[in-house]
Amino acid sequence: MSEQVFVLMDHGQGQIRSTSWETLRMGQLLAAETHASVTAVVLGHQVRQLAEQLASKALESVLCCDHPKLTQYDPDTYCAALGQLLEAEQPRLLLLGHVYQNIDLAPKLAASLGTGLVTDCIGFKLQGEELLFIRQMFRNKLNADVAVQSATPWIVTMQSGAYSADELQEGQARLEERQLSLEQVSARRRQLEAIEGMKGSVDLTKAEVIVGVGRGIKKAESLEMIRELASLLGAEIGASRPVVDNEWLERERQIGSSGQNVAPRLYLSCGISGAIQHIVGIKGSQCIVAINSDPNAPIFNVARYGIVGDLFEVVPALIKELRAAKS
Amino acid sequence: MKIVVCLKEVAGRDTRYRIEPGGRWIEESDLSYEINECDEYALEEALKLQEKHGGEVTVLTLGRSRAEKSMRKGLAMGAHRGTQVIDAEGRATSPHAIAAALAGALKGEEFDLILAGTQSDDYSYAQTGVILAELLGLPHATIVMEIDVDTEASQLKALREMESGWFQWVQLPMPALLTIQAGIAKVRYPSLKGIMQAKKKEIRQIPLEQLSIDWDSLPKVEVRRLYLPEIASKAEMLEGDPSTVASTLLEKLKKEARVL
Ligand SMILES: Cc1cc2nc3c(=O)[nH]c(=O)nc-3n(C[C@H](O)[C@H](O)[C@H](O)COP(=O)(O)OP(=O)(O)OC[C@H]3O[C@@H](n4cnc5c(N)ncnc54)[C@H](O)[C@@H]3O)c2cc1C
Ligand SMILES: Nc1ncnc2c1ncn2[C@@H]1O[C@H](COP(=O)(O)O)[C@@H](O)[C@H]1O
């Protein structure tokens, strides 16, 4: 039997999450290059209909693990469930999306199985026989090729957007149920209420023009010039997370994976490096402009126009031009 | 309440990394170091909890001997004592190895709560805290933005950050391990008095070798090569002095991109 690559399909509100579709695509590519087969795994309660959606993809099989104890996520139960499944099926690899739930789960699973875990990967490569995973390190400034030597399954989490779900190969997959015995598991962590935290007076999702400000602004006082620029452009101000964490701006202005997703005509970013958690929030922008003093800043990869320079010089120059145009 | 804070020293934010000749790791000489950002937030939160519930805060680190500087800063902020595992050869680089060493250093220690950061700014594994919890047999919660401790019942509630602006309360028995997200509290600056007192506070130093870690039993996750990412930028780069780039940009936004 050929080696197997398992992909855990996360879901919420009855839908499979986008990062899981992307990760499944990575699974197909990796399997093709390593002569392995791909299996999608769905964990939860009353999730048969989700498993059926997967049956039309080019996969070896879809394993559906349905159990009342899996209705809500908790790390003890989910770790036990996946542990049982992996023990029984012995895949070489388990791929997951690098999303909040799996950040909570994957390290526990790896530690309990004593297997290697590589997190937040953006790709893979084969060097001879050796499979390497690519991930960012050192404040996203360097890439690393990472090798695993441990018992299998190796566990790998994939960054959102690393692969395109549009390229998923259609086909046919065998749908199978797997019974798990979870009666013995007692979850130590209890899930209480969920709350929506970003509600406030600012709704950036409808803004046509946004000036995005990052840690490059260095202190709250310097925001004055950003305010002036925004007002001249008729723009809202948005921010990267550290600006908000430092309480220089309100939490509602945070853009990114833990903030708002925006889709303005123009997103003018000042002193933002372009970490993936920020990029996912601005992907819908029609035109992105980046002002950053570091020519290697990843923000330039998503920008249409780039200015390598000091924002404390470029922003005042923009203000001067806009003022002159007004009068 | 006894709280342990895992505190990692990382190269500073403005570091221009150079890669060592073998291409496998960075040149570590003459970098400047600071406390990992979310670990500083974790320490702040620990100090707040300690002020409310009493007890003491220990900072725990593994690193080269230079990490004492960051320990002292933690002590100056208000931590009561420190435990420093000295990894003179830089052997513990994988999350399993780091967590095994931290677990070893905690052997025989009493604690009610361990706080770690969500992720380190240099390796960015987002693993070490959770693996440590598993090695110690503790329940855990990750990416935490608020903590509410009930010392009587020996349990806590933690607010986990979720996708797109949602948060989730969870409840855990203590002892437990939480990984803390940046922004949980406003980080204090060490006071002059704090800095003076920190000089006299105890730091227990443990050489890594003393922890008798079974290296062969740990999963190996190794960096084979470190390199600058290929630049995938399709951006049109505007050049010139600030006023030239400013006028060129506004012109292009109006006439070319038509977004103004
Ligand atoms: C679970 C999780 C969720 C997250 N969610 C979010 C989120 O929703 N949104 C978000 O933004 N981040 C989020 N982050 C944080 C994210 O990983 C980055 O740390 C963050 O986006 C970096 O913000 P920044 O670009 O402003 O700061 P930095 O990365 O510090 O970048 C500052 C930039 O400013 C430039 N600069 C400095 N001085 C100047 C100057 N004078 N002129 C011009 N440029 C200058 C520098 O070259 C640098 O590129 C999250 C992280 C985690 C772990
Ligand atoms: N060498 C270390 N010493 C102390 N704590 C560490 C060390 N490495 C990681 N940690 C802790 O684990 C968290 C997550 O790190 P990482 O898994 O590398 O992303 C950090 O924020 C620290 O709290």
XYZ file of C-alpha atoms and ligand atoms in Angstrom:
663
model
C 0.000 0.000 0.000
C 1.270 3.459 -0.811
C 1.916 5.971 1.933
C -0.952 8.112 3.062
C -1.275 11.846 3.584
C -4.136 12.814 5.881
C -5.682 16.270 5.833
C -7.885 17.414 8.719
C -10.857 19.397 7.426
C -11.892 22.098 9.909
C -15.402 23.376 9.846
C -17.672 25.854 11.524
C -21.339 26.739 11.050
C -21.759 23.716 8.802
C -19.063 24.781 6.365
C -15.559 23.615 5.672
C -13.060 26.393 6.348
C -11.171 27.926 3.464
C -7.735 27.137 4.908
C -8.677 23.459 4.962
C -9.540 23.497 1.253
C -6.160 25.113 0.568
C -4.411 22.554 2.751
C -6.201 19.770 0.906
C -4.763 21.154 -2.335
C -1.295 21.045 -0.808
C -2.056 17.429 0.138
C -2.869 16.596 -3.493
C 0.351 18.181 -4.746
C 2.489 16.542 -2.098
C 0.902 13.158 -2.691
C 1.481 13.445 -6.440
C 5.172 14.145 -5.941
C 5.725 11.462 -3.320
C 3.493 8.775 -4.854
C 1.234 8.821 -1.843
C -2.533 8.922 -1.517
C -4.614 11.654 0.113
C -7.331 11.149 2.668
C -9.540 13.900 4.044
C -10.607 13.579 7.674
C -13.760 15.108 9.100
C -14.211 15.157 12.847
C -17.373 16.284 14.605
C -20.975 15.422 15.281
C -23.554 15.146 12.496
C -20.954 15.957 9.912
C -21.869 13.370 7.285
C -23.044 16.104 4.923
C -19.609 17.779 5.112
C -17.914 14.474 4.353
C -20.182 14.088 1.330
C -18.963 17.416 -0.067
C -15.491 15.945 -0.107
C -16.451 12.804 -1.968
C -16.302 14.690 -5.265
C -12.608 15.590 -4.896
C -9.667 13.623 -6.224
C -8.855 11.770 -3.011
C -8.305 8.196 -1.977
C -10.942 8.413 0.707
C -12.842 10.577 3.127
C -12.917 9.400 6.719
C -15.867 10.631 8.678
C -15.522 10.387 12.465
C -18.842 11.230 14.021
C -19.270 11.284 17.784
C -21.467 13.326 20.134
C -18.409 14.162 22.230
C -16.938 15.942 19.223
C -19.809 18.435 18.975
C -17.662 21.201 20.394
C -13.907 21.452 20.276
C -11.843 20.798 23.356
C -8.191 19.782 23.213
C -8.444 16.623 25.353
C -11.219 15.010 23.326
C -9.974 16.104 19.902
C -6.452 14.984 20.713
C -7.701 11.591 21.866
C -9.884 11.228 18.769
C -7.141 12.080 16.308
C -4.641 10.016 18.252
C -6.865 6.945 17.935
C -7.452 7.487 14.259
C -3.765 8.018 13.484
C -2.721 4.967 15.492
C -5.142 2.830 13.560
C -4.443 4.212 10.091
C -0.719 4.969 10.291
C -0.445 7.752 7.712
C 2.933 9.294 7.036
C 1.680 12.835 7.381
C -1.166 14.782 8.908
C -1.723 18.223 7.386
C -3.808 20.911 9.085
C -4.483 24.586 8.517
C -2.534 26.946 10.789
C -5.709 28.382 12.318
C -6.658 29.173 15.918
C -8.104 25.746 16.715
C -5.129 23.855 15.346
C -2.626 26.144 17.064
C -4.366 24.923 20.217
C -4.467 21.276 19.157
C -1.494 20.319 16.963
C 1.327 20.755 19.529
C -0.598 18.692 22.075
C -1.197 15.963 19.527
C 2.465 15.939 18.457
C 3.651 15.836 22.060
C 1.271 13.048 22.983
C 2.309 10.950 19.955
C 5.981 11.877 20.254
C 6.103 12.935 16.607
C 7.586 15.967 14.862
C 5.496 19.048 14.145
C 6.281 21.811 11.653
C 4.014 24.841 11.951
C 2.826 27.637 9.662
C 4.414 26.243 6.498
C 4.178 27.985 3.152
C 5.299 25.079 0.983
C 7.299 21.902 0.641
C 10.093 20.605 -1.543
C 11.770 17.318 -2.264
C 15.521 17.210 -2.061
C 16.488 13.820 -3.353
C 14.406 11.507 -1.207
C 14.054 13.976 1.611
C 10.864 15.901 2.147
C 11.450 19.462 3.374
C 8.899 21.954 4.605
C 9.309 25.670 4.025
C 8.419 28.133 6.754
C 9.179 31.719 7.679
C 11.403 32.513 10.659
C 13.039 35.510 12.274
C 10.179 37.992 11.999
C 9.296 36.696 8.536
C 12.573 38.013 7.182
C 14.078 34.596 6.383
C 12.746 31.346 4.988
C 13.819 27.997 6.384
C 13.817 24.523 4.828
C 12.924 22.185 7.655
C 13.481 18.427 7.866
C 11.719 16.089 10.270
C 13.207 12.950 11.755
C 10.802 11.248 14.064
C 8.189 8.564 14.255
C 5.247 9.123 11.902
C 2.811 10.673 11.379
C 4.629 13.951 11.036
C 2.264 16.792 11.677
C 2.398 19.903 9.517
C 0.268 23.049 9.726
C -0.151 25.251 6.655
C -0.397 29.027 6.457
C -3.646 30.478 5.063
C -3.278 31.382 1.420
C -0.211 29.227 0.830
C -2.092 27.161 -1.773
C -5.045 27.933 -3.954
C -8.261 26.051 -3.299
C -9.363 26.884 -6.863
C -6.818 24.390 -8.108
C -8.278 21.447 -6.183
C -8.608 18.429 -8.467
C -12.088 17.025 -8.794
C -12.611 13.301 -8.781
C -14.132 10.648 -6.631
C -13.377 9.578 -3.127
C -14.540 6.617 -1.082
C -16.529 7.788 1.917
C -15.953 5.735 5.033
C -17.071 6.017 8.620
C -14.696 5.380 11.483
C -15.949 4.584 14.970
C -13.972 6.142 17.794
C -14.302 5.153 21.405
C -14.215 8.331 23.403
C -16.225 7.218 26.435
C -13.139 7.169 28.635
C -12.050 10.696 27.730
C -12.922 13.411 30.201
C -12.353 16.921 28.949
C -10.661 19.149 31.501
C -11.450 22.315 29.569
C -15.014 23.513 29.361
C -16.258 25.840 26.663
C -18.327 28.756 27.964
C -19.853 31.640 26.012
C -18.481 33.205 22.846
C -18.513 36.975 22.438
C -18.036 39.314 19.529
C -15.328 41.752 20.475
C -14.809 44.079 17.557
C -18.138 45.817 17.661
C -17.697 49.523 17.969
C -18.298 52.810 16.298
C -15.896 52.187 13.430
C -16.846 49.995 10.506
C -13.870 49.763 8.189
C -15.458 47.125 5.981
C -17.342 49.757 3.994
C -14.583 52.368 3.764
C -13.577 53.339 0.210
C -10.153 54.649 1.164
C -8.096 53.512 4.161
C -4.778 54.738 5.462
C -3.232 51.781 7.300
C -0.699 52.544 9.971
C 1.819 50.140 11.479
C 4.464 49.979 14.139
C 6.738 52.069 11.916
C 4.868 55.105 13.300
C 6.707 54.420 16.594
C 4.514 56.451 18.943
C 0.974 57.699 19.425
C 1.884 61.370 18.992
C 3.045 60.766 15.427
C -0.450 59.662 14.473
C -1.356 63.341 14.082
C 0.143 63.422 10.592
C -1.660 60.179 9.684
C -4.928 61.813 10.775
C -4.226 64.787 8.578
C -3.358 62.592 5.602
C -6.527 60.563 6.112
C -8.663 63.648 6.353
C -7.217 65.083 3.124
C -7.900 61.774 1.361
C -11.359 61.374 2.889
C -10.063 58.123 4.327
C -10.624 56.042 7.446
C -7.623 55.048 9.547
C -6.881 51.360 9.994
C -4.028 49.764 11.887
C -1.882 46.704 12.287
C -2.160 44.815 15.530
C 0.826 46.239 17.456
C -0.527 49.780 17.042
C -3.714 48.640 18.747
C -1.927 46.453 21.332
C 0.036 49.537 22.363
C -3.261 51.396 22.736
C -2.280 54.050 20.210
C -5.591 53.421 18.409
C -8.877 51.692 19.281
C -9.218 47.929 18.827
C -11.932 48.395 16.168
C -9.359 49.833 13.820
C -7.331 46.645 13.718
C -7.185 44.981 10.327
C -6.265 41.343 9.839
C -6.997 37.802 10.931
C -8.015 38.883 14.412
C -9.454 42.208 13.265
C -11.553 43.389 10.346
C -11.332 42.349 6.710
C -11.444 45.395 4.479
C -12.010 45.948 0.771
C -11.359 49.604 -0.054
C -10.542 51.036 -3.465
C -7.286 52.318 -2.001
C -5.291 50.962 0.939
C -2.319 53.191 1.716
C -0.084 51.418 4.227
C 2.529 53.321 6.215
C 5.147 51.441 8.234
C 3.459 48.028 8.041
C 5.724 45.025 7.380
C 3.095 42.794 5.796
C 2.793 39.787 8.105
C 0.322 37.191 6.819
C -2.117 37.959 9.662
C -2.358 41.511 8.344
C -2.348 40.617 4.640
C -5.385 38.338 4.950
C -7.359 41.377 6.081
C -6.441 43.620 3.125
C -6.539 41.072 0.285
C -9.829 42.489 -0.967
C -8.360 45.959 -1.603
C -8.413 47.148 -5.194
C -5.125 49.054 -4.984
C -2.526 48.711 -2.249
C 0.233 51.265 -1.777
C 3.117 50.499 0.576
C 5.450 52.980 2.224
C 8.196 51.178 4.118
C 11.863 51.888 4.797
C 12.828 48.215 4.359
C 13.053 47.213 0.669
C 12.594 43.544 1.653
C 9.371 44.104 3.594
C 6.794 41.506 2.444
C 4.113 44.201 2.139
C 5.657 45.077 -1.253
C 4.663 41.609 -2.516
C 1.001 42.570 -2.397
C 1.342 46.245 -3.326
C 0.644 47.837 -6.695
C 2.809 50.865 -5.912
C 5.725 50.812 -3.522
C 7.810 53.535 -1.935
C 10.978 52.556 -0.122
C 11.458 55.436 2.250
C 10.972 57.033 5.610
C 7.298 57.579 6.314
C 8.225 60.639 8.358
C 9.382 62.230 5.096
C 6.941 60.700 2.603
C 3.739 61.309 4.578
C 4.425 65.061 5.098
C 5.258 65.336 1.387
C 1.929 63.711 0.506
C 0.132 66.085 2.860
C 1.823 69.061 1.212
C 0.850 67.902 -2.299
C -2.748 67.234 -1.288
C -3.046 70.591 0.442
C -1.651 72.373 -2.608
C -4.136 70.557 -4.843
C -7.011 71.638 -2.571
C -6.210 75.356 -2.582
C -0.795 31.904 43.900
C 2.446 30.800 42.303
C 2.883 31.789 38.688
C 5.688 30.832 36.308
C 6.235 32.952 33.205
C 8.213 31.498 30.284
C 10.275 34.316 28.990
C 12.377 34.049 25.863
C 15.111 36.395 24.785
C 15.031 37.160 21.053
C 17.058 39.315 18.671
C 15.715 42.877 18.524
C 13.076 44.077 16.138
C 15.361 46.034 13.859
C 17.913 43.237 13.433
C 19.396 42.891 9.980
C 20.027 39.172 9.970
C 23.161 37.717 8.432
C 23.348 34.039 7.600
C 26.372 32.069 8.758
C 28.657 30.561 6.119
C 27.141 27.068 6.343
C 23.757 28.586 5.420
C 22.007 26.771 8.238
C 21.572 29.408 10.898
C 21.960 33.133 11.531
C 25.139 34.802 12.759
C 24.364 35.300 16.426
C 27.372 37.418 17.328
C 26.845 41.130 17.910
C 23.057 41.120 17.782
C 21.119 43.023 20.387
C 18.453 41.180 22.326
C 15.130 41.911 23.979
C 12.297 40.037 25.679
C 9.945 38.310 23.223
C 6.959 40.621 22.786
C 4.089 38.421 23.965
C 6.200 37.087 26.855
C 6.421 40.640 28.132
C 2.639 40.825 27.960
C 2.478 37.447 29.759
C 4.694 38.777 32.539
C 2.571 41.908 32.867
C -0.560 39.784 33.216
C 1.165 37.536 35.776
C 2.166 40.562 37.851
C -1.418 41.855 37.759
C -2.749 38.468 38.910
C -0.161 38.341 41.662
C -1.072 41.848 42.837
C -4.694 40.760 43.048
C -4.335 37.278 44.524
C -0.955 37.351 46.280
C 1.785 34.776 45.841
C 4.835 35.093 43.638
C 5.979 35.247 40.045
C 8.974 33.322 38.714
C 10.442 33.990 35.285
C 11.824 30.947 33.485
C 14.102 31.046 30.487
C 16.312 28.798 28.435
C 19.090 30.320 26.402
C 22.696 31.381 26.291
C 24.112 32.918 29.441
C 23.549 36.435 28.014
C 19.794 35.926 28.613
C 20.418 37.025 32.187
C 19.912 40.593 30.974
C 16.321 39.891 29.970
C 15.748 37.997 33.218
C 16.896 41.056 35.146
C 14.474 43.205 33.196
C 11.676 40.812 34.127
C 12.756 40.991 37.766
C 12.868 44.794 37.530
C 9.289 44.798 36.243
C 8.358 42.967 39.439
C 8.948 39.221 39.091
C 10.214 37.764 42.371
C 12.836 35.323 41.153
C 14.233 33.706 38.070
C 15.224 30.274 36.792
C 17.648 30.246 33.910
C 18.560 27.117 31.994
C 21.874 27.765 30.304
C 22.201 26.168 26.894
C 25.798 27.121 26.219
C 26.019 25.313 22.884
C 22.619 26.284 21.560
C 21.492 22.690 21.502
C 17.811 23.104 22.295
C 16.343 24.674 19.151
C 13.317 22.471 18.424
C 10.103 23.120 20.360
C 10.107 19.583 21.787
C 13.648 20.085 23.102
C 12.966 23.543 24.543
C 9.776 22.341 26.222
C 11.569 19.258 27.603
C 14.247 21.490 29.122
C 11.700 23.907 30.597
C 9.769 20.952 32.041
C 13.020 19.611 33.511
C 13.738 22.939 35.170
C 10.286 22.941 36.765
C 10.731 19.511 38.320
C 10.125 19.798 42.057
C 8.770 23.352 41.731
C 5.294 24.241 42.889
C 3.035 26.351 40.717
C -0.634 27.074 40.116
C -0.326 28.663 36.717
C 2.217 28.798 33.901
C 2.040 31.568 31.325
C 3.924 31.406 28.041
C 3.700 33.562 24.951
C 1.567 32.635 21.953
C 4.645 32.554 19.761
C 8.252 33.613 19.705
C 9.283 36.435 17.379
C 12.397 34.577 16.170
C 11.384 30.922 15.631
C 7.613 31.556 15.552
C 6.765 27.914 16.245
C 3.676 28.660 18.333
C 4.271 25.258 19.963
C 6.488 25.447 23.023
C 3.836 26.398 25.597
C 1.373 23.690 24.579
C 4.051 20.985 24.406
C 5.208 22.028 27.864
C 1.638 21.668 29.137
C 1.402 18.174 27.669
C 4.757 17.135 29.153
C 3.632 18.341 32.577
C 0.158 16.817 32.193
C -1.550 20.204 32.500
C -4.692 21.444 30.774
C -4.049 24.460 28.547
C -5.633 27.228 26.516
C -3.928 29.250 23.781
C -4.065 32.818 22.463
C -5.521 34.236 25.640
C -6.634 37.875 25.989
C -8.116 37.902 29.517
C -7.795 35.768 32.661
C -10.138 35.483 35.588
C -8.836 33.316 38.454
C -10.982 31.783 41.173
C -8.395 30.773 43.786
C -11.000 29.269 46.136
C -12.270 26.830 43.550
C -8.795 26.460 42.085
C -10.015 27.121 38.581
C -9.791 29.886 36.037
C -11.612 31.339 33.089
C -9.614 32.411 30.056
C -10.798 34.416 27.069
C -9.403 32.904 23.890
C -9.061 35.024 20.772
C -10.726 33.451 17.739
C -11.008 34.320 14.062
C -12.502 37.598 12.804
C -13.063 39.435 16.034
C -14.694 36.650 18.046
C -13.632 35.525 21.510
C -14.384 32.383 23.471
C -14.446 31.941 27.255
C -13.147 28.604 28.493
C -12.846 27.205 31.999
C -9.906 25.176 33.286
C -8.931 23.569 36.576
C -5.620 24.736 38.025
C -2.726 24.140 37.733
C -2.949 25.056 34.070
C -0.879 26.574 31.289
C -2.052 29.511 29.177
C -0.377 31.048 26.158
C -0.781 34.800 26.118
C -1.503 36.982 23.121
C 0.035 40.425 22.672
C -2.266 43.204 23.831
C -3.673 41.466 26.930
C -2.626 44.367 29.185
C -0.586 47.535 29.050
C 3.010 46.588 29.793
C 4.649 48.550 32.607
C 8.119 50.031 32.486
C 10.509 48.968 35.224
C 10.805 51.677 37.874
C 14.166 52.884 39.121
C 13.454 51.184 42.422
C 12.533 48.001 40.580
C 15.809 48.092 38.687
C 17.773 48.483 41.916
C 15.894 45.646 43.615
C 16.285 43.361 40.600
C 20.043 43.331 41.067
C 19.611 41.544 44.370
C 16.937 39.064 43.345
C 17.819 35.400 43.012
C 18.385 33.774 39.634
C 18.819 30.014 39.846
C 21.061 28.924 37.003
C 20.914 25.381 35.693
C 23.270 24.105 32.995
C 21.283 22.233 30.350
C 23.454 19.117 30.823
C 22.239 18.825 34.398
C 18.678 18.166 33.250
C 19.636 14.776 31.764
C 17.407 15.083 28.720
C 17.119 11.979 26.588
C 17.877 13.736 23.307
C 17.485 10.619 21.170
C 13.913 10.135 22.278
C 12.857 13.620 21.113
C 11.424 14.142 17.634
C 13.985 16.021 15.547
C 12.871 19.036 13.579
C 15.898 20.615 11.971
C 16.525 23.681 9.866
C 18.519 22.523 6.834
C 18.876 25.898 5.203
C 18.026 29.519 5.962
C 17.786 32.028 3.140
C 16.284 35.311 2.037
C 12.896 34.704 0.468
C 12.652 35.372 -3.247
C 11.023 38.699 -3.808
C 7.718 38.074 -5.472
C 6.876 41.735 -5.721
C 5.064 42.993 -8.773
C 4.831 46.456 -7.264
C 5.837 49.443 -9.314
C 8.503 51.104 -7.170
C 8.429 54.882 -7.172
C 11.770 56.570 -6.816
C 13.058 60.045 -6.100
C 13.037 62.537 -3.255
C 9.955 62.611 -1.001
C 8.161 65.378 -2.858
C 8.736 63.711 -6.239
C 7.446 60.319 -5.075
C 4.504 62.027 -3.390
C 3.408 63.821 -6.551
C 4.089 60.792 -8.778
C 2.039 58.584 -6.469
C -0.967 60.923 -6.381
C -0.815 61.301 -10.153
C -0.777 57.528 -10.658
C -3.569 56.920 -8.172
C -5.733 59.406 -10.094
C -4.871 58.672 -13.709
C -3.542 55.111 -13.783
C -5.229 53.187 -10.973
C -8.204 55.582 -10.904
C -8.806 55.100 -7.223
C -8.727 58.730 -6.150
C -2.676 34.730 16.345
C -2.201 36.028 15.779
C -3.124 36.918 15.247
C -2.688 38.118 14.691
N -3.620 38.966 14.158
C -3.204 40.106 13.556
C -4.138 40.997 12.932
O -5.348 40.773 12.923
N -3.663 42.116 12.337
C -2.325 42.422 12.306
O -1.954 43.465 11.733
N -1.435 41.622 12.900
C -1.836 40.474 13.532
N -0.911 39.682 14.146
C 0.486 40.171 14.278
C 1.311 39.964 13.045
O 1.900 38.686 13.090
C 2.458 41.013 12.986
O 3.211 40.943 14.169
C 1.944 42.431 12.816
O 1.026 42.509 11.732
C 3.106 43.376 12.568
O 2.657 44.703 12.553
P 3.506 45.849 11.845
O 3.726 45.511 10.415
O 2.868 47.141 12.148
O 4.865 45.825 12.685
P 6.322 45.310 12.290
O 6.263 43.939 11.750
O 7.175 45.606 13.443
O 6.700 46.228 11.059
C 6.975 47.598 11.154
C 7.419 48.021 9.766
O 7.645 49.424 9.755
C 8.775 49.708 8.949
N 9.302 50.993 9.391
C 9.944 51.280 10.554
N 10.248 52.573 10.600
C 9.811 53.130 9.439
C 9.845 54.453 8.901
N 10.382 55.467 9.579
N 9.322 54.643 7.686
C 8.759 53.635 6.982
N 8.689 52.370 7.442
C 9.201 52.133 8.671
C 9.713 48.546 9.191
O 10.601 48.401 8.082
C 8.736 47.385 9.330
O 8.542 46.722 8.084
C -1.316 38.466 14.696
C -0.402 37.567 15.232
C -0.827 36.361 15.774
C 0.201 35.423 16.332
N 14.023 29.372 25.157
C 12.884 29.672 25.786
N 12.893 30.052 27.076
C 11.743 30.362 27.718
N 10.542 30.321 27.146
C 10.471 29.958 25.847
C 11.626 29.614 25.104
N 11.243 29.304 23.845
C 9.906 29.462 23.803
N 9.443 29.851 25.007
C 8.052 30.170 25.380
O 7.182 29.571 24.443
C 6.455 30.574 23.741
C 6.203 30.129 22.320
O 7.415 30.005 21.619
P 7.504 29.293 20.196
O 6.928 27.932 20.353
O 8.957 29.301 19.845
O 6.713 30.144 19.244
C 7.290 31.832 23.891
O 6.486 32.986 23.750
C 7.837 31.663 25.297
O 6.890 32.033 26.273
